[in-house]
Coordinates of C-alpha atoms in Angstrom, one line a residue:
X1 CA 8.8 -18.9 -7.0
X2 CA 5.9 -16.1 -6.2
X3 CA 6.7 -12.8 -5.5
X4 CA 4.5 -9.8 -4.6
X5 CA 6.3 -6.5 -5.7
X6 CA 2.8 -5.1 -7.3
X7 CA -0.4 -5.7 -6.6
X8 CA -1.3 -7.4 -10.0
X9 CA 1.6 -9.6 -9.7
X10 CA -2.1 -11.6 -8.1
X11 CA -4.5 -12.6 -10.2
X12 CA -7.8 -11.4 -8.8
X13 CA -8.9 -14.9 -7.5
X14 CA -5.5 -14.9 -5.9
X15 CA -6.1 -11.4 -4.4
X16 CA -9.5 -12.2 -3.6
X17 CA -8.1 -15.8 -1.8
X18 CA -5.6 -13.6 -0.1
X19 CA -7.6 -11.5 1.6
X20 CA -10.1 -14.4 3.0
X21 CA -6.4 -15.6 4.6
X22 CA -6.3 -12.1 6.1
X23 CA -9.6 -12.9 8.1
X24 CA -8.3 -16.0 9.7
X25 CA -7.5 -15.7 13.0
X26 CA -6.3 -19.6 13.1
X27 CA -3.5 -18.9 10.4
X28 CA -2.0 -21.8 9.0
X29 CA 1.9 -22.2 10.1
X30 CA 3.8 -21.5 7.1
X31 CA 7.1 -20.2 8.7
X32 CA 7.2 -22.3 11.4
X33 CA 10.8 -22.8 12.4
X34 CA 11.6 -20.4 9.8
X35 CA 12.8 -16.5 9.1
X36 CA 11.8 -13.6 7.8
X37 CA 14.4 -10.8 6.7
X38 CA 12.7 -7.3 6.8
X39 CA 14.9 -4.9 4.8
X40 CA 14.1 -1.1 5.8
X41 CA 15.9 1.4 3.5
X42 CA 13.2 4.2 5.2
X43 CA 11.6 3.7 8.1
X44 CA 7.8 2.7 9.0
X45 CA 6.0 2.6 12.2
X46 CA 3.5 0.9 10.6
X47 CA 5.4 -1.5 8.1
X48 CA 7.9 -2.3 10.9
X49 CA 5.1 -3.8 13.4
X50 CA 2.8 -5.6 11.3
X51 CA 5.0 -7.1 9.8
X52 CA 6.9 -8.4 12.1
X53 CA 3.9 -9.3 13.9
X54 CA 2.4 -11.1 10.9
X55 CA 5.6 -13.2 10.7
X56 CA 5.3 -14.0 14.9
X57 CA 1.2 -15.2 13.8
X58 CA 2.5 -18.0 11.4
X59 CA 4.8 -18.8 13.3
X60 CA 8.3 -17.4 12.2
X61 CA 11.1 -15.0 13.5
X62 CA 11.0 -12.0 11.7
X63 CA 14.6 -10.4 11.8
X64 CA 14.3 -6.4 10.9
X65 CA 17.2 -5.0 9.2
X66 CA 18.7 -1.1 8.9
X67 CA 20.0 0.1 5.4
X68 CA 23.5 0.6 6.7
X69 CA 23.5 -3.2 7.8
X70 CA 23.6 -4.3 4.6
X71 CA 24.8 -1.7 2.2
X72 CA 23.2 -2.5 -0.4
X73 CA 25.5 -1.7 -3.1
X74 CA 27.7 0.2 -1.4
X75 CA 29.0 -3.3 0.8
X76 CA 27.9 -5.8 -1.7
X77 CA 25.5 -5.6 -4.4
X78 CA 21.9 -5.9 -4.4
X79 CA 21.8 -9.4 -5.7
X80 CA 24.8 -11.0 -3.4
X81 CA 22.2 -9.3 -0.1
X82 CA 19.6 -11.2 -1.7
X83 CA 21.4 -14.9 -2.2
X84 CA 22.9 -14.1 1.5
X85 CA 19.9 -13.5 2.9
X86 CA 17.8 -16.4 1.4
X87 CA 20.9 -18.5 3.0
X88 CA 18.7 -18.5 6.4
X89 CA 15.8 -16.6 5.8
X90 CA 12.1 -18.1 4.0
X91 CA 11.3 -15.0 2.8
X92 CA 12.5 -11.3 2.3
X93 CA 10.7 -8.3 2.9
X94 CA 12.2 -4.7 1.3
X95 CA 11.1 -1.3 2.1
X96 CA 13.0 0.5 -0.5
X97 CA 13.9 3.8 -2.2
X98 CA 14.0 2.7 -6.0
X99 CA 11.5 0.0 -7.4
X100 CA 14.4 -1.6 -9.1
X101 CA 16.0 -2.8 -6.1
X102 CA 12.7 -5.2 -5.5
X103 CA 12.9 -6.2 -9.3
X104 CA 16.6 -6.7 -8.5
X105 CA 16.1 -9.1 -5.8
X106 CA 13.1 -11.0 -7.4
X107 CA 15.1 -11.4 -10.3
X108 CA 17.4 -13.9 -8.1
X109 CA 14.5 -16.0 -7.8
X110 CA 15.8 -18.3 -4.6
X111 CA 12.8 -16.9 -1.8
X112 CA 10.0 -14.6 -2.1
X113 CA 10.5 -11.2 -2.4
X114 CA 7.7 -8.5 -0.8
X115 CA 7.5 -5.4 -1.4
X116 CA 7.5 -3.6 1.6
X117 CA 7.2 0.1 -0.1
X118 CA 9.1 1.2 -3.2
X119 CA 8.5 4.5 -5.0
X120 CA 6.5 2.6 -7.6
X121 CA 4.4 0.8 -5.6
X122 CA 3.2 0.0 -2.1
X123 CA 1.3 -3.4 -2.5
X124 CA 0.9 -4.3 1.4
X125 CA -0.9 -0.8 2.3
X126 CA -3.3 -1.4 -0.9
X127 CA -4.0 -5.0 0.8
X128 CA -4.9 -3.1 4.0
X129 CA -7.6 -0.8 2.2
X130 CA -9.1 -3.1 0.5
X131 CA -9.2 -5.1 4.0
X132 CA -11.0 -2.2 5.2
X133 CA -13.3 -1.9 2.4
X134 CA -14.0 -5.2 2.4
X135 CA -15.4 -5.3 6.8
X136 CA -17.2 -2.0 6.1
X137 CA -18.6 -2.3 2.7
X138 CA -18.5 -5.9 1.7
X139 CA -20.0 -7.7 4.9
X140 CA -16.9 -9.3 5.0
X141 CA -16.5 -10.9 1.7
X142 CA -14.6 -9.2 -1.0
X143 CA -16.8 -10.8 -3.8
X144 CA -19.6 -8.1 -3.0
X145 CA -17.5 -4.6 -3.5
X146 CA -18.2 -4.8 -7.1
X147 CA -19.6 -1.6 -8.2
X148 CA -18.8 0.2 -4.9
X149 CA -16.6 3.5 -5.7
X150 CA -13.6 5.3 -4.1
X151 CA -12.2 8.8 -4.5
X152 CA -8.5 9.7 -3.7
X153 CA -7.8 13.1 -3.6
X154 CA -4.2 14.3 -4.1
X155 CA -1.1 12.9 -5.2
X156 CA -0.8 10.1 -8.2
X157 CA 1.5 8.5 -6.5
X158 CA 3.1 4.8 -5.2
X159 CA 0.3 4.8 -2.4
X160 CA -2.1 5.8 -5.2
X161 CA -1.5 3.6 -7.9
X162 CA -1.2 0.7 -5.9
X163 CA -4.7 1.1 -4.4
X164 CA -6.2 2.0 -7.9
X165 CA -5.0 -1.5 -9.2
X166 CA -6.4 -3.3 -6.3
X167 CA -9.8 -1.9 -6.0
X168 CA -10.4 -1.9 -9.7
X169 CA -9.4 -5.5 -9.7
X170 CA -12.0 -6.2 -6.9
X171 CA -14.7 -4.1 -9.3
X172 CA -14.5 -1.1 -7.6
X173 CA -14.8 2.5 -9.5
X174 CA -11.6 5.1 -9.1
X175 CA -11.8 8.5 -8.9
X176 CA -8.9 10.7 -8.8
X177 CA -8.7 14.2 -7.6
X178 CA -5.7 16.5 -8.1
X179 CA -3.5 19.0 -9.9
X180 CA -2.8 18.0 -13.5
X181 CA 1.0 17.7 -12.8
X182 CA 0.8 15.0 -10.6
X183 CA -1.5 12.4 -11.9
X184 CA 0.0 9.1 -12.8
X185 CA 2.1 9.1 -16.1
X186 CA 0.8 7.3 -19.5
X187 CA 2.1 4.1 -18.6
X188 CA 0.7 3.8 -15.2
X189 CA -2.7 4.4 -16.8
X190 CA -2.3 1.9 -19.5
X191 CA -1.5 -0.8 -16.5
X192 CA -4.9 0.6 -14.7
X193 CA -6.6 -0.2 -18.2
X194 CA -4.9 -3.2 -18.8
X195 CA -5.9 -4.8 -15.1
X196 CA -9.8 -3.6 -16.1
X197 CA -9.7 -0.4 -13.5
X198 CA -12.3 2.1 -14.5
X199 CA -10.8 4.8 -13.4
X200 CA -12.0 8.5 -14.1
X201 CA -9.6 11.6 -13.3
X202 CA -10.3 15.3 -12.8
X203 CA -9.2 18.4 -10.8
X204 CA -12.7 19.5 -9.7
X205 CA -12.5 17.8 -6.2
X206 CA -16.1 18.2 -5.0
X207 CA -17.3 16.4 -8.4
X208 CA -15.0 13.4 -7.8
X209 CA -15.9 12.9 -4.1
X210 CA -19.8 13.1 -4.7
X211 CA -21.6 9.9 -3.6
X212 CA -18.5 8.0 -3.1
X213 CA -18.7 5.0 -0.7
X214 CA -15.2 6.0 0.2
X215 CA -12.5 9.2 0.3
X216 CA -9.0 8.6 0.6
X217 CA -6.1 10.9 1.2
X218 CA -2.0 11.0 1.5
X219 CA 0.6 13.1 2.4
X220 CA 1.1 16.0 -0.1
X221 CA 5.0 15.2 0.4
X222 CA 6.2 12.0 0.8
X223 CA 9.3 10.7 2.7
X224 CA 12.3 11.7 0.5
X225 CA 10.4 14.9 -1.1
X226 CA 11.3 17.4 1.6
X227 CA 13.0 19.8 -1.1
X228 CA 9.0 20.4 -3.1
X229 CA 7.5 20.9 0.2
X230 CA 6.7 24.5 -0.6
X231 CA 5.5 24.0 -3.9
X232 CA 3.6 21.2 -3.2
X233 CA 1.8 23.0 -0.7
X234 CA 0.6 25.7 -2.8
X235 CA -0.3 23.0 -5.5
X236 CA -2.8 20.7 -3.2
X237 CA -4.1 23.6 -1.2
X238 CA -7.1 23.3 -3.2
X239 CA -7.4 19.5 -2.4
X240 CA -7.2 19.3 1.6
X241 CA -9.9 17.0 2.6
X242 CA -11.9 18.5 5.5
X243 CA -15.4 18.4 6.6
X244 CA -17.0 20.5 3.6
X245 CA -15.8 18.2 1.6
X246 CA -16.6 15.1 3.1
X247 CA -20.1 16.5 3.2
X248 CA -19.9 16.8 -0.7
X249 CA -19.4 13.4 -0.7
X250 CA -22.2 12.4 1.2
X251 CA -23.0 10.7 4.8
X252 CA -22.4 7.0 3.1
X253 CA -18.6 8.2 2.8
X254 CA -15.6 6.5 4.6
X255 CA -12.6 8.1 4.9
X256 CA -9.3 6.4 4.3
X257 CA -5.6 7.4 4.7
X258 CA -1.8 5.1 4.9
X259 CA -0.9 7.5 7.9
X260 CA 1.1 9.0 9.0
X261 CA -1.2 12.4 8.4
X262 CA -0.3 15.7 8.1
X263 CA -3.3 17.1 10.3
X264 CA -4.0 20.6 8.5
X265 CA -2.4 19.9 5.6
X266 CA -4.4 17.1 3.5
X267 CA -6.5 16.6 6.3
X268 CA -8.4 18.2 9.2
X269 CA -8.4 17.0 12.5
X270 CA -12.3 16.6 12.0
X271 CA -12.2 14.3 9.2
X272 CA -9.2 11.9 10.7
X273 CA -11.2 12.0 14.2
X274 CA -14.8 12.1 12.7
X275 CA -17.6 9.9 12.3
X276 CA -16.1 8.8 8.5
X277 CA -13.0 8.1 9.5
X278 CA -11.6 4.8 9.3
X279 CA -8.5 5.0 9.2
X280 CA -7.6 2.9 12.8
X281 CA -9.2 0.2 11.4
X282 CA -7.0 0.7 8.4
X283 CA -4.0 0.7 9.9
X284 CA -5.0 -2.8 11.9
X285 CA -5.5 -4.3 8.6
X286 CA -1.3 -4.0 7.9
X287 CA -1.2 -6.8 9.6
X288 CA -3.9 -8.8 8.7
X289 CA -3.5 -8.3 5.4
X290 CA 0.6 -9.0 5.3
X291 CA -0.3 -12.5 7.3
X292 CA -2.9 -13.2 4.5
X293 CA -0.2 -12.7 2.1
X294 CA 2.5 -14.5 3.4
X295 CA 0.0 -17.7 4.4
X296 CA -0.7 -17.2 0.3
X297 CA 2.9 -17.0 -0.7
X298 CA 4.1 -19.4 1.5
X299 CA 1.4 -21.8 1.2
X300 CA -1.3 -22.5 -1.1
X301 CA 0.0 -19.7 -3.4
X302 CA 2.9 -22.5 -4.3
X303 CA 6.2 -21.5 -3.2
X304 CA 8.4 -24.2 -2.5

């Protein structure tokens, strides 16, 4: 049974074969006839329609489902959802608080289990970037972004680490921008190294973004931070990507963010709406990339 909770939970001939499945417009029909349970414990524009969309492409019913629906252990546990679920679904999506509740519902092992967003990890959005990088920079063919480079200024975090592991799979150089206090902990790093990621950080902004093929930005406070708000502002004031700083980088730059933006905040109107920006195309790519996946995992990936 294959499950994607990470993005190195793929090999990098399986994430380079799911994301030549992504490009297919023709898709083959792996849930045909079948179910998909989408599990939102926060909600997503985003997650929510291409995902459900990607589901409708091969040719299943996706069925989206609210926290309070299930109760995950509050109503039953974790793992009784999970063995439910798989009763009439193929496959189960989870957009969850606490990493652990994916691992929990892997760990059952009776359909694959995506990761829809966790606070360790958000796999599908990673998919997306790489999408993007791969129409803009790779001429459509993932096998040539070796030795390209990104920058993400900001926040180390579930958004951040996720991306790190799947561009440095693909060959691509990291570069990470931001305050000391929030750069990824030991252990993230030593995954980084351990997947081959080279992967540079600093907190002189304008150094990191120079001559990068591509600049990258999230939401100083995520959903579920609301309380650091004012702190965090003060800490990334000095790493808002605008238009001086796009400029450091250079006129080759993209720029690249999950959405939903904070316009002001880590970004200026004039970057999302620039020349650079990429970030429509980005979002398309949810749902390219989670049909890639899912023909993968529920093909020639080899669940049964």
């Amino acid at each position: 049974m294959r499950h994607l909770l990470e993005i190195d939970d793929l090999s990098v001939d399986e994430l380079h074969r799911v994301l030549a499945l992504a490009a297919d417009l023709d898709p083959p029909q792996v849930l045909a006839g079948k179910g998909m349970a989408l599990v939102f414990e926060k909600p997503s524009a985003r997650t929510r329609n291409s995902m459900e969309m990607a589901v409708f492409q091969l040719g299943g019913h996706p069925v989206c489902i609210q926290a309070a629906e299930v109760g995950m252990d509050v109503r039953e546990s974790v793992e009784d959802v999970t063995r439910t679920l798989a009763s009439y679904h193929a496959c189960i999506g989870a957009r969850v608080f606490d990493h652990v509740t994916v691992e929990r519902m892997a760990g059952q092992d009776v359909v694959p289990v995506v990761n829809m967003l966790s606070d360790a990890a958000h796999p599908l959005q990673a998919l997306a970037d790489v999408l993007t990088l791969t129409d803009e920079l790779g001429g459509g063919s993932s096998e040539t972004l070796a030795g390209r480079s990104i920058a993400y200024v900001g926040d180390g975090n579930n958004v951040f680490r996720s991306l790190a592991l799947a561009c440095g799979m693909l060959g691509v150089e990291v570069r990470f921008a931001g305050p000391p206090d929030y750069r990824l902990p030991a252990v993230d790093r030593d995954r980084l190294a351990a997947a081959g990621v080279l992967f540079t950080e600093t907190d002189r902004v304008a150094e990191a973004v120079a001559g990068v093929d591509a600049v990258y930005t999230d939401v100083w406070t995520s959903m579920g931070q609301e309380a650091e708000s004012a702190r965090r502002h003060k800490d990334f004031e000095a790493f808002r990507v605008d238009e001086d700083l796009m400029e450091a980088a250079g006129p080759q730059a993209l720029f690249l963010h999950c959405l939903p933006a904070h316009r002001g905040e880590e970004v200026t109107n004039g970057v999302v709406d620039g020349p650079a920006s990429r970030v429509w195309p980005q979002a398309a790519n949810r749902m390219h990339a989670a049909r890639g996946l899912l023909a993968y995992l529920l093909g020639d990936g080899g669940a049964q």
